[in-house]
mmCIF file of C-alpha atoms in Angstrom:
data_model
loop_
_atom_site.group_PDB
_atom_site.id
_atom_site.type_symbol
_atom_site.label_atom_id
_atom_site.label_comp_id
_atom_site.label_asym_id
_atom_site.label_seq_id
_atom_site.Cartn_x
_atom_site.Cartn_y
_atom_site.Cartn_z
ATOM 1 C CA MET A 1 -41.386 3.750 -9.235
ATOM 2 C CA ALA A 2 -39.107 4.597 -6.367
ATOM 3 C CA ASN A 3 -38.955 1.068 -5.353
ATOM 4 C CA ASP A 4 -38.474 -0.198 -8.826
ATOM 5 C CA GLY A 5 -35.605 2.333 -8.979
ATOM 6 C CA GLY A 6 -34.134 0.948 -6.090
ATOM 7 C CA THR A 7 -34.389 -2.517 -7.102
ATOM 8 C CA GLY A 8 -32.595 -1.558 -10.317
ATOM 9 C CA ALA A 9 -29.801 0.176 -8.554
ATOM 10 C CA MET A 10 -29.333 -2.889 -6.397
ATOM 11 C CA GLN A 11 -29.417 -5.086 -9.111
ATOM 12 C CA ALA A 12 -26.907 -3.326 -11.429
ATOM 13 C CA PRO A 13 -23.891 -4.106 -9.042
ATOM 14 C CA ARG A 14 -24.662 -7.760 -8.976
ATOM 15 C CA ASN A 15 -24.672 -7.760 -12.674
ATOM 16 C CA TRP A 16 -21.409 -6.068 -12.787
ATOM 17 C CA ALA A 17 -20.221 -8.284 -10.197
ATOM 18 C CA ARG A 18 -21.224 -11.387 -12.337
ATOM 19 C CA ILE A 19 -19.928 -9.991 -15.556
ATOM 20 C CA LEU A 20 -16.488 -8.919 -13.975
ATOM 21 C CA GLY A 21 -15.971 -11.477 -11.322
ATOM 22 C CA THR A 22 -14.983 -14.510 -13.552
ATOM 23 C CA PRO A 23 -12.604 -12.617 -15.776
ATOM 24 C CA GLY A 24 -11.279 -10.782 -12.847
ATOM 25 C CA MET A 25 -10.520 -13.859 -10.773
ATOM 26 C CA LEU A 26 -9.122 -15.635 -13.795
ATOM 27 C CA SER A 27 -6.788 -12.923 -14.991
ATOM 28 C CA PHE A 28 -5.749 -11.439 -11.608
ATOM 29 C CA GLY A 29 -5.505 -15.024 -9.921
ATOM 30 C CA THR A 30 -3.185 -15.969 -12.841
ATOM 31 C CA ALA A 31 -1.116 -12.848 -12.355
ATOM 32 C CA THR A 32 -0.548 -13.292 -8.635
ATOM 33 C CA VAL A 33 1.292 -16.751 -9.154
ATOM 34 C CA VAL A 34 2.975 -15.747 -12.265
ATOM 35 C CA THR A 35 4.313 -12.537 -10.702
ATOM 36 C CA GLN A 36 5.374 -14.318 -7.535
ATOM 37 C CA LYS A 37 7.484 -16.668 -9.781
ATOM 38 C CA LEU A 38 8.729 -13.875 -11.895
ATOM 39 C CA LEU A 39 10.277 -11.987 -8.894
ATOM 40 C CA PHE A 40 11.892 -15.015 -7.560
ATOM 41 C CA GLY A 41 13.777 -15.375 -11.130
ATOM 42 C CA MET A 42 14.701 -11.430 -11.325
ATOM 43 C CA ARG A 43 18.149 -10.369 -10.555
ATOM 44 C CA GLY A 44 19.236 -7.084 -9.080
ATOM 45 C CA ASP A 45 22.270 -5.279 -7.662
ATOM 46 C CA SER A 46 22.982 -5.464 -4.008
ATOM 47 C CA LYS A 47 25.747 -4.716 -1.588
ATOM 48 C CA HIS A 48 26.596 -8.614 -1.795
ATOM 49 C CA GLY A 49 26.976 -8.389 -5.747
ATOM 50 C CA ARG A 50 24.122 -9.181 -8.368
ATOM 51 C CA HIS A 51 21.999 -12.121 -7.335
ATOM 52 C CA LYS A 52 18.180 -13.308 -7.530
ATOM 53 C CA PHE A 53 15.498 -11.729 -5.564
ATOM 54 C CA ASP A 54 14.566 -15.029 -3.850
ATOM 55 C CA LYS A 55 12.751 -13.473 -0.996
ATOM 56 C CA PRO A 56 9.775 -15.681 -0.147
ATOM 57 C CA TRP A 57 9.285 -13.980 3.314
ATOM 58 C CA TRP A 58 9.041 -10.523 1.875
ATOM 59 C CA GLN A 59 6.747 -11.653 -0.682
ATOM 60 C CA THR A 60 4.417 -12.898 2.208
ATOM 61 C CA ASN A 61 4.666 -9.627 3.837
ATOM 62 C CA MET A 62 3.653 -8.032 0.378
ATOM 63 C CA MET A 63 0.752 -10.210 0.084
ATOM 64 C CA PHE A 64 -0.407 -9.238 3.360
ATOM 65 C CA LEU A 65 0.137 -5.534 2.664
ATOM 66 C CA GLY A 66 -2.104 -6.185 -0.338
ATOM 67 C CA MET A 67 -4.748 -7.640 1.620
ATOM 68 C CA ALA A 68 -4.588 -4.932 4.271
ATOM 69 C CA LEU A 69 -5.463 -2.533 1.311
ATOM 70 C CA CYS A 70 -9.090 -4.112 1.410
ATOM 71 C CA LEU A 71 -9.454 -1.615 4.594
ATOM 72 C CA LEU A 72 -9.268 1.213 2.282
ATOM 73 C CA VAL A 73 -11.707 -0.310 -0.094
ATOM 74 C CA PHE A 74 -13.997 -1.028 2.539
ATOM 75 C CA GLU A 75 -13.936 2.639 3.642
ATOM 76 C CA VAL A 76 -14.586 3.716 0.291
ATOM 77 C CA LYS A 77 -17.217 1.345 -0.005
ATOM 78 C CA LYS A 78 -19.079 2.792 3.127
ATOM 79 C CA LEU A 79 -18.608 6.417 1.797
ATOM 80 C CA VAL A 80 -20.217 5.483 -1.596
ATOM 81 C CA THR A 81 -23.125 3.589 0.244
ATOM 82 C CA ARG A 82 -23.810 6.619 2.582
ATOM 83 C CA ARG A 83 -23.581 9.064 -0.174
ATOM 84 C CA ARG A 84 -25.959 6.969 -2.441
ATOM 85 C CA ARG A 85 -28.461 6.620 0.428
ATOM 86 C CA ARG A 86 -28.445 10.372 0.938
ATOM 87 C CA VAL A 87 -29.268 11.117 -2.846
ATOM 88 C CA SER A 88 -31.611 8.196 -3.399
ATOM 89 C CA PRO A 89 -35.348 9.241 -3.723
ATOM 90 C CA ASN A 90 -37.897 8.234 -1.391
ATOM 91 C CA SER A 91 -41.807 7.972 -1.538
ATOM 92 C CA LYS A 92 -42.761 7.543 1.833
ATOM 93 C CA GLY A 93 -42.809 11.004 2.913
ATOM 94 C CA VAL A 94 -39.849 10.718 5.255
ATOM 95 C CA ALA A 95 -37.061 13.779 5.082
ATOM 96 C CA LEU A 96 -33.844 12.823 3.339
ATOM 97 C CA GLU A 97 -32.120 13.803 6.597
ATOM 98 C CA ASP A 98 -34.206 11.469 8.634
ATOM 99 C CA VAL A 99 -33.674 8.568 5.971
ATOM 100 C CA ASP A 100 -29.849 9.431 6.336
ATOM 101 C CA THR A 101 -29.822 9.035 10.066
ATOM 102 C CA ILE A 102 -31.872 6.034 9.975
ATOM 103 C CA GLU A 103 -29.855 4.216 7.218
ATOM 104 C CA ARG A 104 -26.588 5.340 8.863
ATOM 105 C CA SER A 105 -27.948 3.842 12.114
ATOM 106 C CA ALA A 106 -28.683 0.427 10.271
ATOM 107 C CA SER A 107 -25.288 0.578 8.409
ATOM 108 C CA VAL A 108 -23.341 1.050 11.868
ATOM 109 C CA GLN A 109 -25.139 -1.921 13.208
ATOM 110 C CA GLN A 110 -23.968 -4.079 10.156
ATOM 111 C CA GLU A 111 -20.749 -2.963 9.875
ATOM 112 C CA GLN A 112 -19.590 -2.789 13.592
ATOM 113 C CA PRO A 113 -19.972 -5.563 16.305
ATOM 114 C CA SER A 114 -23.687 -5.605 17.623
ATOM 115 C CA SER A 115 -22.522 -5.664 21.250
ATOM 116 C CA PRO A 116 -19.502 -4.639 23.231
ATOM 117 C CA SER A 117 -18.846 -8.184 23.821
ATOM 118 C CA ASP A 118 -18.430 -8.801 20.092
ATOM 119 C CA LEU A 119 -15.509 -6.412 20.016
ATOM 120 C CA LYS A 120 -13.453 -9.624 20.600
ATOM 121 C CA ALA A 121 -14.309 -10.481 17.121
ATOM 122 C CA TYR A 122 -11.608 -8.168 15.912
ATOM 123 C CA PHE A 123 -8.978 -10.266 17.827
ATOM 124 C CA TYR A 124 -10.665 -13.487 16.545
ATOM 125 C CA VAL A 125 -9.506 -12.693 13.116
ATOM 126 C CA MET A 126 -5.862 -12.842 14.495
ATOM 127 C CA ALA A 127 -5.728 -16.712 14.859
ATOM 128 C CA PRO A 128 -6.902 -17.332 11.227
ATOM 129 C CA ALA A 129 -4.251 -14.844 10.203
ATOM 130 C CA ILE A 130 -1.484 -16.513 11.886
ATOM 131 C CA ALA A 131 -2.571 -19.713 10.136
ATOM 132 C CA ASP A 132 -2.794 -17.894 6.693
ATOM 133 C CA LEU A 133 0.748 -16.530 7.380
ATOM 134 C CA ILE A 134 2.366 -19.815 8.154
ATOM 135 C CA ALA A 135 0.475 -21.522 5.140
ATOM 136 C CA THR A 136 1.616 -18.642 2.814
ATOM 137 C CA ALA A 137 5.087 -18.664 3.844
ATOM 138 C CA MET A 138 5.387 -22.446 3.402
ATOM 139 C CA MET A 139 3.971 -22.128 -0.100
ATOM 140 C CA ASN A 140 6.154 -19.199 -1.072
ATOM 141 C CA VAL A 141 9.277 -20.963 -0.012
ATOM 142 C CA GLY A 142 8.118 -24.070 -1.693
ATOM 143 C CA LEU A 143 7.386 -21.915 -4.982
ATOM 144 C CA LEU A 144 11.273 -21.103 -5.000
ATOM 145 C CA TRP A 145 11.864 -24.686 -6.076
ATOM 146 C CA THR A 146 8.771 -25.791 -7.874
ATOM 147 C CA PRO A 147 7.289 -24.814 -11.153
ATOM 148 C CA ALA A 148 4.374 -22.513 -10.995
ATOM 149 C CA SER A 149 1.846 -24.927 -12.491
ATOM 150 C CA VAL A 150 2.907 -27.634 -10.204
ATOM 151 C CA TRP A 151 2.645 -25.285 -7.121
ATOM 152 C CA GLN A 152 -0.882 -24.362 -8.091
ATOM 153 C CA MET A 153 -1.942 -28.239 -8.814
ATOM 154 C CA LEU A 154 -0.479 -29.384 -5.576
ATOM 155 C CA ARG A 155 -3.020 -27.173 -3.862
ATOM 156 C CA GLY A 156 -5.707 -29.599 -4.790
ATOM 157 C CA SER A 157 -4.451 -31.740 -1.879
ATOM 158 C CA GLN A 158 -6.794 -29.666 0.319
ATOM 159 C CA VAL A 159 -9.435 -32.213 -0.358
ATOM 160 C CA VAL A 160 -7.539 -34.879 1.387
ATOM 161 C CA PHE A 161 -6.853 -32.824 4.456
ATOM 162 C CA THR A 162 -10.403 -31.505 4.294
ATOM 163 C CA ALA A 163 -11.663 -35.124 4.747
ATOM 164 C CA PHE A 164 -9.338 -35.812 7.585
ATOM 165 C CA LEU A 165 -10.338 -32.649 9.408
ATOM 166 C CA SER A 166 -14.237 -33.432 8.744
ATOM 167 C CA VAL A 167 -13.562 -36.947 10.498
ATOM 168 C CA VAL A 168 -11.511 -35.919 13.320
ATOM 169 C CA PHE A 169 -13.060 -32.534 14.386
ATOM 170 C CA LEU A 170 -16.692 -32.613 12.838
ATOM 171 C CA LYS A 171 -17.184 -36.373 13.491
ATOM 172 C CA ARG A 172 -18.460 -36.631 9.893
ATOM 173 C CA HIS A 173 -18.703 -40.088 7.941
ATOM 174 C CA ILE A 174 -16.873 -40.791 4.712
ATOM 175 C CA HIS A 175 -18.623 -42.568 2.158
ATOM 176 C CA ARG A 176 -17.401 -44.768 -0.192
ATOM 177 C CA HIS A 177 -17.353 -42.366 -3.318
ATOM 178 C CA HIS A 178 -15.580 -39.913 -0.976
ATOM 179 C CA TRP A 179 -12.796 -42.345 -0.510
ATOM 180 C CA VAL A 180 -12.730 -42.820 -4.349
ATOM 181 C CA GLY A 181 -12.273 -39.230 -4.951
ATOM 182 C CA ILE A 182 -9.528 -39.031 -1.984
ATOM 183 C CA VAL A 183 -7.595 -41.843 -3.838
ATOM 184 C CA VAL A 184 -7.730 -40.110 -7.254
ATOM 185 C CA VAL A 185 -6.599 -37.040 -5.865
ATOM 186 C CA CYS A 186 -3.860 -38.866 -4.269
ATOM 187 C CA CYS A 187 -2.740 -40.489 -7.409
ATOM 188 C CA ALA A 188 -3.137 -37.085 -9.297
ATOM 189 C CA LEU A 189 -0.794 -35.573 -6.589
ATOM 190 C CA SER A 190 1.665 -38.359 -7.098
ATOM 191 C CA LEU A 191 1.796 -38.009 -10.904
ATOM 192 C CA VAL A 192 2.087 -34.047 -10.724
ATOM 193 C CA ALA A 193 4.933 -34.313 -8.125
ATOM 194 C CA TYR A 194 6.738 -37.187 -9.925
ATOM 195 C CA SER A 195 6.655 -35.333 -13.312
ATOM 196 C CA SER A 196 7.947 -32.179 -11.574
ATOM 197 C CA LEU A 197 10.991 -34.307 -10.225
ATOM 198 C CA ARG A 198 11.798 -35.817 -13.654
ATOM 199 C CA GLN A 199 11.290 -32.687 -15.682
ATOM 200 C CA PRO A 200 14.544 -31.296 -17.315
ATOM 201 C CA THR A 201 15.459 -27.696 -16.577
ATOM 202 C CA PRO A 202 15.942 -25.464 -19.590
ATOM 203 C CA LYS A 203 19.417 -24.501 -20.235
ATOM 204 C CA GLU A 204 18.535 -20.720 -19.831
ATOM 205 C CA GLN A 205 17.411 -21.213 -16.131
ATOM 206 C CA ASP A 206 19.269 -22.170 -13.012
ATOM 207 C CA LYS A 207 19.067 -25.882 -12.199
ATOM 208 C CA VAL A 208 17.146 -26.581 -8.911
ATOM 209 C CA ASP A 209 18.565 -29.384 -6.797
ATOM 210 C CA THR A 210 16.174 -32.490 -6.744
ATOM 211 C CA ARG A 211 16.329 -32.475 -2.845
ATOM 212 C CA TYR A 212 15.330 -28.990 -2.525
ATOM 213 C CA GLU A 213 12.472 -29.521 -5.156
ATOM 214 C CA LEU A 214 11.156 -32.547 -3.294
ATOM 215 C CA TRP A 215 11.343 -30.393 -0.035
ATOM 216 C CA GLY A 216 9.306 -27.639 -1.986
ATOM 217 C CA ILE A 217 6.708 -30.014 -2.825
ATOM 218 C CA ILE A 218 6.355 -31.272 0.648
ATOM 219 C CA LEU A 219 6.225 -27.764 2.003
ATOM 220 C CA VAL A 220 3.320 -26.767 -0.545
ATOM 221 C CA VAL A 221 1.313 -29.993 0.315
ATOM 222 C CA TRP A 222 1.724 -29.648 4.193
ATOM 223 C CA ALA A 223 0.606 -25.897 3.803
ATOM 224 C CA GLN A 224 -2.787 -27.083 2.523
ATOM 225 C CA LEU A 225 -3.364 -28.802 6.031
ATOM 226 C CA VAL A 226 -2.715 -25.421 7.505
ATOM 227 C CA GLN A 227 -4.853 -23.664 5.253
ATOM 228 C CA ALA A 228 -7.762 -26.383 5.838
ATOM 229 C CA ALA A 229 -7.328 -25.722 9.572
ATOM 230 C CA GLN A 230 -7.459 -21.979 8.916
ATOM 231 C CA THR A 231 -10.982 -22.472 7.441
ATOM 232 C CA VAL A 232 -12.060 -24.632 10.346
ATOM 233 C CA ILE A 233 -10.799 -21.772 12.676
ATOM 234 C CA GLU A 234 -12.517 -19.097 10.807
ATOM 235 C CA GLU A 235 -15.724 -21.120 10.708
ATOM 236 C CA PHE A 236 -15.500 -21.679 14.281
ATOM 237 C CA LEU A 237 -14.771 -18.254 15.491
ATOM 238 C CA LEU A 238 -16.578 -15.991 13.062
ATOM 239 C CA LYS A 239 -19.678 -17.986 12.520
ATOM 240 C CA ASP A 240 -21.881 -15.785 14.681
ATOM 241 C CA VAL A 241 -20.053 -12.571 13.872
ATOM 242 C CA GLN A 242 -21.933 -10.246 11.118
ATOM 243 C CA ILE A 243 -18.935 -8.340 9.768
ATOM 244 C CA ASP A 244 -18.218 -7.320 6.050
ATOM 245 C CA ALA A 245 -16.485 -9.871 4.016
ATOM 246 C CA VAL A 246 -13.892 -6.985 2.712
ATOM 247 C CA PHE A 247 -13.215 -5.796 6.184
ATOM 248 C CA ILE A 248 -12.377 -9.310 7.329
ATOM 249 C CA VAL A 249 -9.699 -9.818 4.575
ATOM 250 C CA GLY A 250 -8.541 -6.338 5.179
ATOM 251 C CA LEU A 251 -8.161 -7.082 8.824
ATOM 252 C CA GLU A 252 -6.564 -10.477 8.408
ATOM 253 C CA GLY A 253 -3.851 -8.941 6.025
ATOM 254 C CA LEU A 254 -3.129 -6.214 8.857
ATOM 255 C CA TRP A 255 -2.648 -8.956 11.424
ATOM 256 C CA GLY A 256 -0.309 -10.942 8.942
ATOM 257 C CA LEU A 257 1.546 -7.737 7.983
ATOM 258 C CA LEU A 258 2.016 -6.813 11.799
ATOM 259 C CA ALA A 259 3.268 -10.766 12.511
ATOM 260 C CA CYS A 260 5.446 -11.124 9.530
ATOM 261 C CA SER A 261 7.106 -7.702 9.855
ATOM 262 C CA PHE A 262 7.799 -7.695 13.701
ATOM 263 C CA ILE A 263 8.153 -11.364 14.330
ATOM 264 C CA CYS A 264 8.841 -13.574 11.261
ATOM 265 C CA LEU A 265 11.249 -11.385 9.453
ATOM 266 C CA PRO A 266 13.592 -10.934 12.405
ATOM 267 C CA ILE A 267 13.471 -14.376 12.991
ATOM 268 C CA CYS A 268 14.553 -15.423 9.637
ATOM 269 C CA GLN A 269 17.417 -12.869 9.942
ATOM 270 C CA GLN A 270 18.975 -15.229 12.553
ATOM 271 C CA ILE A 271 18.106 -18.617 10.816
ATOM 272 C CA ASN A 272 20.587 -20.137 8.752
ATOM 273 C CA VAL A 273 18.468 -22.696 6.751
ATOM 274 C CA LYS A 274 17.994 -22.134 2.755
ATOM 275 C CA GLY A 275 14.504 -20.911 2.079
ATOM 276 C CA PHE A 276 13.953 -19.625 5.681
ATOM 277 C CA HIS A 277 16.895 -17.423 6.048
ATOM 278 C CA GLU A 278 16.118 -13.960 4.546
ATOM 279 C CA ASP A 279 18.528 -10.930 5.046
ATOM 280 C CA THR A 280 16.028 -8.016 5.152
ATOM 281 C CA HIS A 281 18.793 -5.441 5.084
ATOM 282 C CA ASP A 282 19.858 -7.233 1.740
ATOM 283 C CA THR A 283 16.288 -7.002 0.574
ATOM 284 C CA LEU A 284 15.904 -3.139 1.468
ATOM 285 C CA ASP A 285 19.224 -2.545 -0.397
ATOM 286 C CA MET A 286 17.886 -4.470 -3.319
ATOM 287 C CA LEU A 287 14.775 -2.367 -3.463
ATOM 288 C CA GLY A 288 16.788 0.838 -3.214
ATOM 289 C CA ARG A 289 19.035 -0.078 -5.993
ATOM 290 C CA ASN A 290 16.607 -1.659 -8.496
ATOM 291 C CA GLY A 291 13.560 0.155 -9.461
ATOM 292 C CA GLU A 292 12.117 -2.745 -11.715
ATOM 293 C CA ILE A 293 11.776 -4.989 -8.769
ATOM 294 C CA VAL A 294 10.091 -2.359 -6.886
ATOM 295 C CA GLY A 295 7.667 -1.919 -9.643
ATOM 296 C CA VAL A 296 6.941 -5.678 -10.074
ATOM 297 C CA ILE A 297 6.170 -5.595 -6.040
ATOM 298 C CA ILE A 298 3.892 -2.698 -6.335
ATOM 299 C CA PHE A 299 2.002 -4.500 -9.287
ATOM 300 C CA TYR A 300 1.923 -7.724 -7.111
ATOM 301 C CA MET A 301 0.228 -5.760 -4.259
ATOM 302 C CA LEU A 302 -2.301 -4.415 -6.592
ATOM 303 C CA VAL A 303 -3.023 -7.657 -8.132
ATOM 304 C CA ILE A 304 -3.473 -9.209 -4.747
ATOM 305 C CA LEU A 305 -5.925 -6.541 -3.931
ATOM 306 C CA VAL A 306 -8.176 -7.002 -6.921
ATOM 307 C CA TYR A 307 -7.886 -10.781 -6.834
ATOM 308 C CA ASN A 308 -9.421 -10.752 -3.385
ATOM 309 C CA ILE A 309 -12.168 -8.434 -4.462
ATOM 310 C CA ALA A 310 -13.024 -10.602 -7.497
ATOM 311 C CA GLY A 311 -12.791 -13.655 -5.143
ATOM 312 C CA MET A 312 -15.610 -12.121 -2.917
ATOM 313 C CA TRP A 313 -17.775 -11.343 -5.974
ATOM 314 C CA ILE A 314 -17.495 -14.909 -7.203
ATOM 315 C CA THR A 315 -18.190 -16.349 -3.782
ATOM 316 C CA GLN A 316 -21.177 -14.250 -3.427
ATOM 317 C CA GLN A 317 -22.768 -14.828 -6.716
ATOM 318 C CA PHE A 318 -21.888 -18.056 -7.781
ATOM 319 C CA SER A 319 -22.364 -21.782 -6.514
ATOM 320 C CA ALA A 320 -19.412 -24.080 -5.266
ATOM 321 C CA VAL A 321 -19.534 -26.167 -8.387
ATOM 322 C CA TYR A 322 -18.735 -22.872 -10.426
ATOM 323 C CA ARG A 323 -15.801 -21.810 -8.206
ATOM 324 C CA THR A 324 -14.397 -25.274 -8.086
ATOM 325 C CA ILE A 325 -14.421 -25.278 -11.892
ATOM 326 C CA LEU A 326 -12.820 -21.667 -12.127
ATOM 327 C CA GLU A 327 -10.095 -22.948 -9.896
ATOM 328 C CA GLY A 328 -9.117 -25.541 -12.246
ATOM 329 C CA ALA A 329 -9.442 -23.004 -15.110
ATOM 330 C CA ARG A 330 -7.001 -20.795 -13.257
ATOM 331 C CA THR A 331 -4.486 -23.557 -12.907
ATOM 332 C CA ALA A 332 -4.697 -24.011 -16.556
ATOM 333 C CA CYS A 333 -4.268 -20.295 -17.106
ATOM 334 C CA ILE A 334 -1.017 -20.329 -14.892
ATOM 335 C CA TRP A 335 0.392 -23.081 -16.938
ATOM 336 C CA GLY A 336 -0.502 -21.563 -20.289
ATOM 337 C CA THR A 337 0.831 -18.194 -19.250
ATOM 338 C CA ASN A 338 4.131 -19.767 -18.381
ATOM 339 C CA LEU A 339 4.562 -21.559 -21.422
ATOM 340 C CA PHE A 340 3.694 -18.568 -23.513
ATOM 341 C CA ILE A 341 6.265 -16.642 -21.426
ATOM 342 C CA PHE A 342 9.056 -19.466 -22.104
ATOM 343 C CA TYR A 343 8.412 -19.718 -25.917
ATOM 344 C CA ALA A 344 7.329 -16.333 -26.668
ATOM 345 C CA ILE A 345 9.016 -13.838 -24.326
ATOM 346 C CA ASP A 346 11.906 -15.139 -22.510
ATOM 347 C CA LYS A 347 13.196 -18.504 -21.915
ATOM 348 C CA SER A 348 15.028 -17.417 -18.566
ATOM 349 C CA TYR A 349 11.494 -17.292 -17.158
ATOM 350 C CA GLY A 350 8.238 -19.577 -17.523
ATOM 351 C CA GLU A 351 8.030 -23.375 -18.037
ATOM 352 C CA GLN A 352 8.955 -25.477 -21.130
ATOM 353 C CA TRP A 353 6.779 -28.497 -22.607
ATOM 354 C CA THR A 354 8.361 -31.983 -22.562
ATOM 355 C CA TRP A 355 7.275 -35.532 -22.458
ATOM 356 C CA TRP A 356 7.009 -35.313 -18.815
ATOM 357 C CA SER A 357 4.485 -32.545 -19.071
ATOM 358 C CA VAL A 358 2.124 -35.071 -20.383
ATOM 359 C CA MET A 359 2.205 -36.775 -17.092
ATOM 360 C CA GLU A 360 1.470 -33.318 -15.405
ATOM 361 C CA LEU A 361 -1.466 -32.997 -17.741
ATOM 362 C CA ALA A 362 -2.760 -36.408 -16.793
ATOM 363 C CA GLY A 363 -2.570 -35.434 -13.075
ATOM 364 C CA PHE A 364 -4.233 -32.202 -13.617
ATOM 365 C CA PHE A 365 -7.442 -33.935 -15.159
ATOM 366 C CA LEU A 366 -7.172 -36.625 -12.441
ATOM 367 C CA MET A 367 -7.103 -33.626 -9.712
ATOM 368 C CA ILE A 368 -10.249 -32.176 -11.077
ATOM 369 C CA ALA A 369 -11.831 -35.642 -11.339
ATOM 370 C CA GLY A 370 -11.126 -36.587 -7.868
ATOM 371 C CA THR A 371 -12.539 -33.189 -6.558
ATOM 372 C CA VAL A 372 -15.917 -33.442 -8.497
ATOM 373 C CA ILE A 373 -16.401 -37.131 -7.173
ATOM 374 C CA TYR A 374 -15.524 -36.121 -3.676
ATOM 375 C CA ASN A 375 -17.889 -33.210 -3.613
ATOM 376 C CA GLU A 376 -20.649 -35.088 -5.459
ATOM 377 C CA PHE A 377 -20.623 -32.866 -8.283
ATOM 378 C CA VAL A 378 -20.618 -36.094 -10.384
ATOM 379 C CA LYS A 379 -22.126 -39.108 -8.969
ATOM 380 C CA LEU A 380 -20.752 -42.584 -9.871
ATOM 381 C CA PRO A 381 -23.498 -44.593 -11.588
ATOM 382 C CA TRP A 382 -22.804 -48.120 -9.834
ATOM 383 C CA ASP A 383 -25.191 -49.157 -6.903
ATOM 384 C CA PHE A 384 -22.235 -49.846 -4.912
ATOM 385 C CA PHE A 385 -21.918 -46.069 -4.103
ATOM 386 C CA GLU A 386 -24.829 -45.115 -2.066
ATOM 387 C CA TYR A 387 -25.705 -41.485 -2.054
ATOM 388 C CA GLY A 388 -27.703 -40.339 0.754
ATOM 389 C CA GLU A 389 -29.725 -37.189 1.473
ATOM 390 C CA GLU A 390 -27.491 -35.740 3.625
ATOM 391 C CA GLU A 391 -25.943 -32.212 2.713
ATOM 392 C CA LYS A 392 -22.481 -32.411 1.055
ATOM 393 C CA ASP A 393 -19.459 -31.720 2.990
ATOM 394 C CA ARG A 394 -19.774 -27.986 3.991
ATOM 395 C CA VAL A 395 -16.313 -27.723 5.154
ATOM 396 C CA TYR A 396 -14.857 -28.178 1.710
ATOM 397 C CA GLU A 397 -17.426 -25.723 0.299
ATOM 398 C CA THR A 398 -16.230 -23.085 2.982
ATOM 399 C CA LEU A 399 -12.618 -24.078 1.991
ATOM 400 C CA VAL A 400 -13.487 -23.151 -1.865
ATOM 401 C CA ASP A 401 -14.924 -19.926 -0.671
ATOM 402 C CA SER A 402 -11.966 -18.963 1.326
ATOM 403 C CA MET A 403 -9.604 -19.933 -1.659
ATOM 404 C CA ALA A 404 -11.424 -17.718 -3.908
ATOM 405 C CA GLU A 405 -10.962 -14.853 -1.271
ATOM 406 C CA GLU A 406 -7.416 -15.461 -0.363
ATOM 407 C CA GLU A 407 -3.980 -15.618 -2.328
ATOM 408 C CA GLN A 408 -1.201 -18.402 -1.584
#
């Protein structure tokens, strides 16, 4: 009976993870992007007058702070696990104190590096954290000048860069159906980007110069190369390290927070390039004068925290196929939410629907089609495309996992 109770206790969290993971990732994943774009459009008072809170580097810093909060979740998780083990019944005649000692020893072995040499794993996390910092900053700058829905769809270009990294670094062979998937994704990217450049700006919103919008699109696409490289780095450095996923996310957040706060923000203070220059003194002044901006930032950090946890639940409980479909659904939710904001709440925010949106929608469906073809979720019926028995490209599957665990 004790064993059955233990199995039920273990099964219950898994069931809750399955039930809450999908709506959690969709809702909070949508909220991350929508909140980011909302912050860029908010206006506040400062010593330089009233202007927009267009602070992509500060948002990057807050994202890493939200990730770093996973360290607190990790400590709470350890505490709850220890208490649960202490009060759980045992039927093997072992004293609870002895059980607690044995389980704590096993827990420490799992939660900490297995040998002194593995302590360097804590510093190994620094490399992917820096890559994440570069990619996130590039994407946040791009989000300044691109619609949120377009920004999210452009992230599908990771398929192209994953194929490139697979060939160059892992010496994998790209088959004909892979090339079809890559070509379809490239066509989708072209449709989405062109529709964004042609989309008229609502009269209630500030018009973005076409040059900056094009520059934003380029930044978002190239950021996917950095994120694909981050995945390869993580796989190479951490493949033999047994550390809790929550702890890794929190540690990456801590390294990113330190690097952004003490290196990137001081450098951006001195760079006089639009999108990369950021006056931290003005940022702090705006935060001191505008409580509503502070409130949205706090909400953003909490959303990042919950999104990362939900993403890890999804990664642990579901297949790569399900996660890919979920990413597509998340894109649709982001677009739908912005349409709702524009037509139902405030036309100063959100996105409008025009005839160019039809082209963007076509690009969205092509993006999904190219992704599923590349990953062999759907096999082309013609004999020209030969599908071997080899395993699917695990680099992309790992990349999908990392997308579910992180916010860009």
